[in-house]
Coordinates of N, CA and C in Angstrom, one line a residue:
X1 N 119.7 96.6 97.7 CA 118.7 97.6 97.8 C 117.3 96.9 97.9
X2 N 116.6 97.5 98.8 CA 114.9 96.6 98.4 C 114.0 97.5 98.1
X3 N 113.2 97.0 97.5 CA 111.7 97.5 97.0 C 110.4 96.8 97.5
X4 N 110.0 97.8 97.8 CA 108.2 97.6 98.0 C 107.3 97.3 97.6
X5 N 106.3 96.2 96.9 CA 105.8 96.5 96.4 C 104.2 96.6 96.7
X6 N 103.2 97.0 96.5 CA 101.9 97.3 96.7 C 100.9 96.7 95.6
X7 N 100.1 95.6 95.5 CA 99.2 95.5 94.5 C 97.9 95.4 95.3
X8 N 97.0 96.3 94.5 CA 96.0 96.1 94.9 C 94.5 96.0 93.7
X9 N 93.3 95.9 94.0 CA 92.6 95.7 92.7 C 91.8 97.0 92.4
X10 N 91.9 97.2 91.0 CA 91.3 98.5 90.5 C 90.1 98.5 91.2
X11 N 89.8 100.2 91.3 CA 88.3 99.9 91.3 C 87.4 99.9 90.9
X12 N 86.1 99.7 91.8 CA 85.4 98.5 90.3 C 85.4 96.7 90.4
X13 N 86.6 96.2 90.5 CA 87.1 94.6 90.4 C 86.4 93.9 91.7
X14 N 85.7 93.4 91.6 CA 85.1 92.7 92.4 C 86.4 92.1 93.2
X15 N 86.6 91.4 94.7 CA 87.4 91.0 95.2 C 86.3 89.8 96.2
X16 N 86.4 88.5 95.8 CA 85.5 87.8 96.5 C 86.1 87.2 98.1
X17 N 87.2 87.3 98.3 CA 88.0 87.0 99.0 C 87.9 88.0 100.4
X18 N 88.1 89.4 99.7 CA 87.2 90.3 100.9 C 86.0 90.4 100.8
X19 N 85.2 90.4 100.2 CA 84.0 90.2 100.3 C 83.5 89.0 101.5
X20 N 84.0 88.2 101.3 CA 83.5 87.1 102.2 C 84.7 87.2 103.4
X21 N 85.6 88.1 103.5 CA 86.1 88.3 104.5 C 84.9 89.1 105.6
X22 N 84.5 90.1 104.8 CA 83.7 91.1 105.3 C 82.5 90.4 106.2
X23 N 81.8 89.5 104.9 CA 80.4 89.1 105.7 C 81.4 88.2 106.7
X24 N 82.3 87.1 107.0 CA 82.7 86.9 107.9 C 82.7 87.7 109.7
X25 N 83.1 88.7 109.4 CA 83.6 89.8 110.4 C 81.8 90.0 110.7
X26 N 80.9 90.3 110.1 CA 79.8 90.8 110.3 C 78.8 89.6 111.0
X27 N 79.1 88.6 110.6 CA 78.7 87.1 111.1 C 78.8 86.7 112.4
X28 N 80.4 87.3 112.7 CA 80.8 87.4 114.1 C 80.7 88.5 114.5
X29 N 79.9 89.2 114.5 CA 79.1 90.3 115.3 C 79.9 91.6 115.6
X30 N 80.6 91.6 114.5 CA 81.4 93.3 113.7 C 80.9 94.1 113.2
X31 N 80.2 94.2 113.6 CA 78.9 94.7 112.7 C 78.9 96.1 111.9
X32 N 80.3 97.0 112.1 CA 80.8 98.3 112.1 C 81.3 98.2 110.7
X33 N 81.8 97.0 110.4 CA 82.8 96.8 109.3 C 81.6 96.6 108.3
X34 N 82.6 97.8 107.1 CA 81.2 98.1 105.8 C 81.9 97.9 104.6
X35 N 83.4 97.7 105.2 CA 84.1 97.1 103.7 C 85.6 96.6 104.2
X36 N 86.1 95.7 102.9 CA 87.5 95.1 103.3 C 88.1 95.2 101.9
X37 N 89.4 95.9 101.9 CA 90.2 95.7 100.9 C 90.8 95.1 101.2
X38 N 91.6 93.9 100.0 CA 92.9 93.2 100.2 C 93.9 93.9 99.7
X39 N 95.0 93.6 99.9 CA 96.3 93.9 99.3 C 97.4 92.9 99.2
X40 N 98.5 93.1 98.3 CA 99.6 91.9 98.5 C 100.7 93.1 98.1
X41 N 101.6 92.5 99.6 CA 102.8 93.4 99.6 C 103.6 92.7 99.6
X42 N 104.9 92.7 98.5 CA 106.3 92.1 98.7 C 107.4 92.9 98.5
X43 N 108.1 92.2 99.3 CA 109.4 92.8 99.5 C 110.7 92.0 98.8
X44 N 111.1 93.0 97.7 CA 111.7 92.3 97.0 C 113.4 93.2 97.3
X45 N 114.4 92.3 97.9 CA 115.9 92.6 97.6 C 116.5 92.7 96.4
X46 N 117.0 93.7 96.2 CA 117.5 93.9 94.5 C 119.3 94.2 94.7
X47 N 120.0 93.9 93.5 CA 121.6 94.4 93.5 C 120.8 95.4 92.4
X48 N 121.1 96.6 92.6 CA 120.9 98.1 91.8 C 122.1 98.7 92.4
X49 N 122.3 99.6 91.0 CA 123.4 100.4 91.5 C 122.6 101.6 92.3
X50 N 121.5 102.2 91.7 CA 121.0 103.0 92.2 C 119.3 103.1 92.2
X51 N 118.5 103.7 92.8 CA 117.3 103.8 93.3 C 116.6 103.7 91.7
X52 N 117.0 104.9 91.0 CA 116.2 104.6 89.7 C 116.6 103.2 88.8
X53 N 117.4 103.0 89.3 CA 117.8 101.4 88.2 C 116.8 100.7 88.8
X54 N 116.9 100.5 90.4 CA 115.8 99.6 91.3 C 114.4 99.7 90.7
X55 N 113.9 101.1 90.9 CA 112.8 101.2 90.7 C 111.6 100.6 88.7
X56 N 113.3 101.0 88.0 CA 113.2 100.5 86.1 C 112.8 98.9 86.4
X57 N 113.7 98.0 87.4 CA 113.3 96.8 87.2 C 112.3 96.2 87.7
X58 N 111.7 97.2 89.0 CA 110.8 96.5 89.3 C 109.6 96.8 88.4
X59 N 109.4 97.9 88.2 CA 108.7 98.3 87.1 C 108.2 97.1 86.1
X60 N 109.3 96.7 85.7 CA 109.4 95.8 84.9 C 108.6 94.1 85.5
X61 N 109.5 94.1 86.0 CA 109.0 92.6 87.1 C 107.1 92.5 87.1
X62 N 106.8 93.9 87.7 CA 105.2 93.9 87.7 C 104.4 94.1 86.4
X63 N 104.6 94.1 85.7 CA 104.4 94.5 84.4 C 104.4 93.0 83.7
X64 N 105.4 91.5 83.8 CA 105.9 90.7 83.3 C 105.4 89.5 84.2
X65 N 105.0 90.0 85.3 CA 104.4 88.9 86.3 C 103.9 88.9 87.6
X66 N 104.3 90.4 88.0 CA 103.9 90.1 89.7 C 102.2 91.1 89.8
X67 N 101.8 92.2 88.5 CA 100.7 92.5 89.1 C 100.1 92.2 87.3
X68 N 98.4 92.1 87.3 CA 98.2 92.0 86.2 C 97.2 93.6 85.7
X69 N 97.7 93.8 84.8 CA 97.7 95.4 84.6 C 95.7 95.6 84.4
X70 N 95.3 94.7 84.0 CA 94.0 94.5 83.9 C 93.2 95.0 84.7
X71 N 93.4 93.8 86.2 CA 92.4 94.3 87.0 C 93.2 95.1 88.6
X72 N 94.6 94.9 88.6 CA 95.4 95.4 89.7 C 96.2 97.0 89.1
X73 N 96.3 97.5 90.2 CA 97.4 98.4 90.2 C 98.7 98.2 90.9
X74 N 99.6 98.9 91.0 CA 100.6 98.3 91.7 C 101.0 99.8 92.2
X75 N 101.7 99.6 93.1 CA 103.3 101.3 94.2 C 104.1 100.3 94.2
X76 N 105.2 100.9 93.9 CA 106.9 100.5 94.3 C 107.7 102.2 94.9
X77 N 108.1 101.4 96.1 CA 108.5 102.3 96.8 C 109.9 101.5 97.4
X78 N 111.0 102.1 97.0 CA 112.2 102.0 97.5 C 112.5 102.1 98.8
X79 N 113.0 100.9 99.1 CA 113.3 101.4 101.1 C 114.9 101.7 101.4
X80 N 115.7 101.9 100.2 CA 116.9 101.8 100.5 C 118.0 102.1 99.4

């Protein structure tokens, strides 16, 4: 089974990474572009017997290490 996962930063959390993605793009004469989110998506393969067992662990997984509850939120979405 795999899972989706989506982390992105609350809002509010500064992201310096797009930030200076942004002024990059504007530097090179993008001048349209007024903002940049990042994201980090993984795709994680699971043995689950079923969708909700999938979904309990990943739960877990992000919670234990893959997003930090602080400044990120996280979606898990089941592909299978």
């Amino acid at each position: 089974m795999k899972a989706r996962v989506e982390i992105r930063f609350r809002p509010g959390v500064l992201d310096p990474e797009a930030v200076a993605i942004g002024k990059a793009l504007r530097h090179l004469g993008f001048s349209d572009v007024r903002g940049v989110e990042r994201r980090k998506v993984l795709e994680l393969e699971l043995e689950a017997g079923d969708a909700r067992t999938a979904r309990e662990r990943v739960e877990r997984m992000c919670e234990a290490l893959l997003a930090n509850p602080v400044i990120e939120t996280y979606r898990i979405d089941i592909l299978d």
